[in-house]
Every structure is written in C-alpha cells, then in structure tokens.
Short mmCIF file of N, CA and C in Angstrom, two decimals:
data_model
loop_
_atom_site.label_atom_id
_atom_site.label_comp_id
_atom_site.label_asym_id
_atom_site.label_seq_id
_atom_site.Cartn_x
_atom_site.Cartn_y
_atom_site.Cartn_z
N MET A 156 15.13 -6.73 -11.23
CA MET A 156 14.55 -6.99 -10.21
C MET A 156 12.98 -6.60 -10.24
N PRO A 157 12.27 -7.48 -9.62
CA PRO A 157 10.35 -7.31 -10.65
C PRO A 157 10.01 -6.41 -9.68
N ALA A 158 8.81 -5.64 -10.57
CA ALA A 158 8.54 -4.39 -10.54
C ALA A 158 7.56 -4.98 -8.29
N ILE A 159 7.48 -4.15 -7.03
CA ILE A 159 6.60 -4.24 -6.54
C ILE A 159 5.38 -3.47 -6.88
N HIS A 160 4.37 -4.10 -6.49
CA HIS A 160 2.55 -3.65 -6.41
C HIS A 160 2.35 -3.58 -5.10
N ASN A 161 1.51 -2.30 -5.15
CA ASN A 161 1.26 -1.84 -3.81
C ASN A 161 0.00 -1.64 -3.75
N ARG A 162 -1.22 -1.65 -2.32
CA ARG A 162 -2.02 -0.80 -2.20
C ARG A 162 -2.19 0.12 -1.16
N ILE A 163 -1.03 0.93 -0.77
CA ILE A 163 -0.85 2.09 -0.27
C ILE A 163 -2.30 3.23 -0.34
N ALA A 164 -2.52 3.57 -1.43
CA ALA A 164 -3.30 4.30 -1.65
C ALA A 164 -4.62 3.95 -1.31
N LEU A 165 -5.33 2.50 -1.62
CA LEU A 165 -6.59 2.26 -1.48
C LEU A 165 -6.63 1.70 0.42
N PHE A 166 -5.70 1.63 0.75
CA PHE A 166 -5.70 1.72 2.63
C PHE A 166 -6.04 3.04 3.03
N ARG A 167 -4.93 3.99 2.24
CA ARG A 167 -5.21 5.63 2.95
C ARG A 167 -6.37 6.10 2.61
N ALA A 168 -6.63 5.86 1.12
CA ALA A 168 -7.93 5.98 1.52
C ALA A 168 -9.10 5.71 1.93
N GLU A 169 -8.90 4.42 2.50
CA GLU A 169 -10.13 3.66 3.39
C GLU A 169 -9.85 4.39 4.95
N ARG A 170 -8.62 4.62 5.05
CA ARG A 170 -8.63 5.37 7.02
C ARG A 170 -8.91 7.03 6.65
N GLY A 171 -9.00 7.49 5.22
CA GLY A 171 -9.16 8.78 5.20
C GLY A 171 -7.91 10.21 5.46
N MET A 172 -6.66 9.15 4.46
CA MET A 172 -5.62 9.37 5.77
C MET A 172 -4.78 10.27 4.42
N SER A 173 -4.04 11.38 4.65
CA SER A 173 -3.57 12.10 3.48
C SER A 173 -2.08 11.41 3.23
N ARG A 174 -1.26 11.64 2.24
CA ARG A 174 0.09 11.26 1.77
C ARG A 174 1.22 11.89 2.71
N ARG A 175 0.56 12.99 3.32
CA ARG A 175 1.64 13.61 4.50
C ARG A 175 0.92 12.80 5.97
N GLU A 176 0.25 12.67 6.17
CA GLU A 176 -0.27 11.63 7.23
C GLU A 176 0.65 10.51 7.17
N LEU A 177 0.29 9.86 6.25
CA LEU A 177 1.08 8.76 6.41
C LEU A 177 2.46 8.87 6.11
N ALA A 178 2.92 9.77 5.41
CA ALA A 178 4.66 10.09 5.53
C ALA A 178 5.15 10.21 7.03
N GLU A 179 4.13 11.29 7.58
CA GLU A 179 4.73 11.77 9.29
C GLU A 179 4.18 10.26 9.89
N ALA A 180 3.45 9.33 9.82
CA ALA A 180 3.21 8.47 10.62
C ALA A 180 4.81 6.98 10.43
N VAL A 181 4.96 6.99 9.51
CA VAL A 181 6.31 6.22 8.98
C VAL A 181 7.54 7.05 8.92
N GLY A 182 7.66 8.05 9.11
CA GLY A 182 9.32 8.47 9.14
C GLY A 182 9.64 9.05 7.67
N VAL A 183 8.81 9.11 6.60
CA VAL A 183 9.09 9.60 5.38
C VAL A 183 9.32 11.07 5.12
N ASN A 184 9.48 11.23 3.76
CA ASN A 184 9.02 12.50 2.90
C ASN A 184 7.55 12.16 2.51
N PRO A 185 6.21 13.11 2.21
CA PRO A 185 5.59 13.07 1.99
C PRO A 185 5.49 12.56 -0.02
N GLN A 186 6.82 13.16 -0.66
CA GLN A 186 7.24 12.52 -1.98
C GLN A 186 7.12 11.19 -1.95
N THR A 187 7.97 10.53 -1.29
CA THR A 187 8.30 9.13 -0.91
C THR A 187 7.30 8.16 -0.87
N ILE A 188 5.87 8.89 -0.25
CA ILE A 188 4.87 8.01 -0.45
C ILE A 188 3.96 8.32 -1.61
N GLY A 189 4.15 9.10 -2.84
CA GLY A 189 4.09 9.30 -3.94
C GLY A 189 4.44 8.71 -4.97
N TYR A 190 5.86 8.55 -4.47
CA TYR A 190 6.80 7.50 -5.03
C TYR A 190 6.47 5.98 -5.08
N LEU A 191 6.00 5.66 -4.05
CA LEU A 191 5.49 4.41 -3.45
C LEU A 191 4.05 4.05 -4.02
N GLU A 192 3.41 4.72 -4.43
CA GLU A 192 1.96 4.70 -4.92
C GLU A 192 1.79 4.70 -6.16
N ARG A 193 2.69 5.18 -7.10
CA ARG A 193 2.85 5.39 -8.24
C ARG A 193 3.89 4.12 -9.01
N GLY A 194 4.39 3.33 -8.18
CA GLY A 194 5.54 2.32 -8.38
C GLY A 194 6.86 2.54 -8.92
N ASP A 195 7.14 4.15 -8.33
CA ASP A 195 8.47 4.34 -9.09
C ASP A 195 9.27 4.06 -7.75
N TYR A 196 9.25 4.06 -7.04
CA TYR A 196 10.21 3.20 -5.77
C TYR A 196 9.80 2.15 -5.29
N SER A 197 10.77 1.21 -4.76
CA SER A 197 10.86 0.01 -4.02
C SER A 197 11.12 0.25 -2.56
N PRO A 198 10.14 -0.20 -1.80
CA PRO A 198 10.32 0.18 -0.33
C PRO A 198 11.02 -0.43 0.02
N SER A 199 11.85 -0.24 1.52
CA SER A 199 12.73 -0.80 1.79
C SER A 199 11.89 -1.84 3.20
N LEU A 200 12.56 -3.24 3.63
CA LEU A 200 11.73 -3.56 4.27
C LEU A 200 11.12 -3.33 5.49
N GLU A 201 12.04 -2.50 6.23
CA GLU A 201 11.66 -1.65 7.37
C GLU A 201 10.08 -0.87 6.90
N LEU A 202 10.50 -0.28 5.84
CA LEU A 202 9.57 0.56 5.58
C LEU A 202 8.14 0.12 4.90
N GLY A 203 8.43 -0.91 4.09
CA GLY A 203 7.16 -1.57 4.19
C GLY A 203 6.36 -2.16 5.42
N MET A 204 7.29 -2.87 6.06
CA MET A 204 6.61 -3.35 7.69
C MET A 204 5.91 -1.98 7.91
N LYS A 205 6.94 -0.73 8.58
CA LYS A 205 5.93 -0.34 8.79
C LYS A 205 4.59 0.46 8.35
N ILE A 206 4.49 0.17 7.03
CA ILE A 206 3.49 0.80 6.73
C ILE A 206 1.91 -0.01 6.74
N ALA A 207 2.78 -1.44 6.59
CA ALA A 207 1.73 -2.35 7.13
C ALA A 207 1.13 -2.46 8.40
N ARG A 208 2.00 -2.09 9.48
CA ARG A 208 1.80 -2.47 10.86
C ARG A 208 0.59 -1.11 11.28
N LEU A 209 0.89 0.41 10.31
CA LEU A 209 0.02 1.45 10.61
C LEU A 209 -1.37 0.61 9.97
N PHE A 210 -1.68 0.41 8.80
CA PHE A 210 -2.45 -0.04 8.55
C PHE A 210 -3.31 -1.63 9.32
N ASP A 211 -2.48 -2.36 10.18
CA ASP A 211 -2.80 -3.39 10.90
C ASP A 211 -3.31 -4.87 10.20
N VAL A 212 -2.46 -4.58 9.00
CA VAL A 212 -2.84 -5.91 8.00
C VAL A 212 -1.32 -6.50 7.99
N PRO A 213 -1.17 -7.73 7.19
CA PRO A 213 0.06 -8.36 7.22
C PRO A 213 0.66 -7.88 5.40
N VAL A 214 1.95 -7.57 5.76
CA VAL A 214 2.59 -6.59 4.48
C VAL A 214 2.30 -7.37 3.24
N GLU A 215 1.60 -9.02 3.23
CA GLU A 215 1.55 -9.29 1.84
C GLU A 215 0.33 -8.52 1.42
N LEU A 216 -0.78 -7.93 2.49
CA LEU A 216 -1.67 -7.35 1.62
C LEU A 216 -1.79 -5.99 1.19
N VAL A 217 -0.41 -5.50 1.29
CA VAL A 217 -0.29 -4.16 1.29
C VAL A 217 0.32 -4.05 -0.22
N PHE A 218 1.90 -5.38 -0.20
CA PHE A 218 2.75 -5.16 -1.17
C PHE A 218 2.60 -6.50 -1.83
N SER A 219 3.11 -6.46 -3.10
CA SER A 219 3.64 -7.83 -3.96
C SER A 219 3.98 -7.80 -4.99
N PHE A 220 4.40 -8.86 -5.59
CA PHE A 220 5.22 -8.80 -6.59
C PHE A 220 4.29 -9.08 -7.92
N ASP A 221 2.97 -9.64 -7.76
CA ASP A 221 2.16 -9.80 -8.46
C ASP A 221 0.81 -8.48 -8.38
N PRO A 222 0.44 -8.26 -9.94
CA PRO A 222 -0.30 -7.08 -9.81
C PRO A 222 -1.68 -7.55 -8.96
N PHE A 223 -2.25 -6.39 -8.01
CA PHE A 223 -3.25 -6.63 -7.62
C PHE A 223 -4.57 -6.91 -8.38
N PRO A 224 -5.85 -7.67 -8.12
CA PRO A 224 -6.63 -7.34 -8.76
C PRO A 224 -7.61 -6.47 -8.59
N PRO A 225 -8.50 -5.90 -9.69
CA PRO A 225 -8.98 -4.79 -9.14
C PRO A 225 -9.97 -4.58 -8.38
N VAL A 226 -10.37 -3.61 -7.21
CA VAL A 226 -11.18 -3.85 -5.96
C VAL A 226 -12.39 -4.32 -6.16
N GLY A 227 -13.25 -3.90 -7.57
CA GLY A 227 -14.78 -4.44 -7.97
C GLY A 227 -14.27 -5.86 -8.20
N LEU A 228 -13.47 -6.32 -9.05
CA LEU A 228 -13.38 -7.61 -9.42
C LEU A 228 -13.47 -8.72 -8.13
N ALA A 229 -12.48 -8.29 -7.00
CA ALA A 229 -12.07 -8.92 -5.56
C ALA A 229 -13.86 -8.87 -5.10
N LEU A 230 -14.26 -7.77 -5.05
CA LEU A 230 -15.82 -7.74 -4.58
C LEU A 230 -16.85 -8.80 -4.60
N ARG A 231 -16.62 -8.72 -6.03
CA ARG A 231 -17.50 -9.78 -6.77
C ARG A 231 -17.52 -11.23 -6.47
N ARG A 232 -15.84 -11.26 -6.42
CA ARG A 232 -15.68 -12.68 -6.31
C ARG A 232 -16.05 -13.26 -4.94
N ALA A 233 -15.90 -12.16 -3.88
CA ALA A 233 -16.54 -12.27 -2.45
C ALA A 233 -17.82 -12.34 -2.27
N ASN A 234 -18.32 -11.64 -2.98
CA ASN A 234 -20.23 -11.76 -2.91
C ASN A 234 -20.39 -13.47 -3.70
N GLU A 235 -19.45 -13.76 -4.41
CA GLU A 235 -20.21 -14.76 -5.35
C GLU A 235 -19.76 -16.11 -4.34
N ALA A 236 -18.61 -15.85 -3.31
CA ALA A 236 -18.30 -16.94 -2.94
C ALA A 236 -19.38 -17.02 -0.80
N ALA A 237 -19.97 -16.06 -0.88
CA ALA A 237 -20.76 -15.82 -0.14
C ALA A 237 -22.22 -16.29 -0.21
#
C-alpha cells in the first residue's frame, strides 16, 4: 500500500489549532492526529473527509499519494505565475 502524505500540520498551524482541538473536532484521540501528521497511520476515508471538511478544502489538498512540494517552492511558483 502506498504511503499517504498529508498537510494536516500545515492546515492546523494556519488556523492556530492544536492537535487536541483538531482531534476533538473530528472525534479521535489526539495521538491519532500525531500519528497521521508523521505518516505513521493512514486515515479512514471517513476521517480524511472529516478533516478536509473541517478545514473547508477538498480532500486532495490535505492528502495525497505523492509527496507535496515544500511550501516555499509552491509560494515561489505562485508568485512567478502572477
């Protein structure tokens, strides 16, 4: 099974949300959020969709089979395209 990459920590930080707060909002243990962020655990479809809904983004912006580019690189590309 391929690894599931995620941006949970990025979205949490952007919203000033702790692991505990995210865990309570989606109904899991805070340790589960830590496991997800480190890539030690792949979420169920239901959990992945709950997290994406909470952040109000499509699930593919939070989870991917391919590694996400570093944020700095993505920002540079966006600035160059503008």
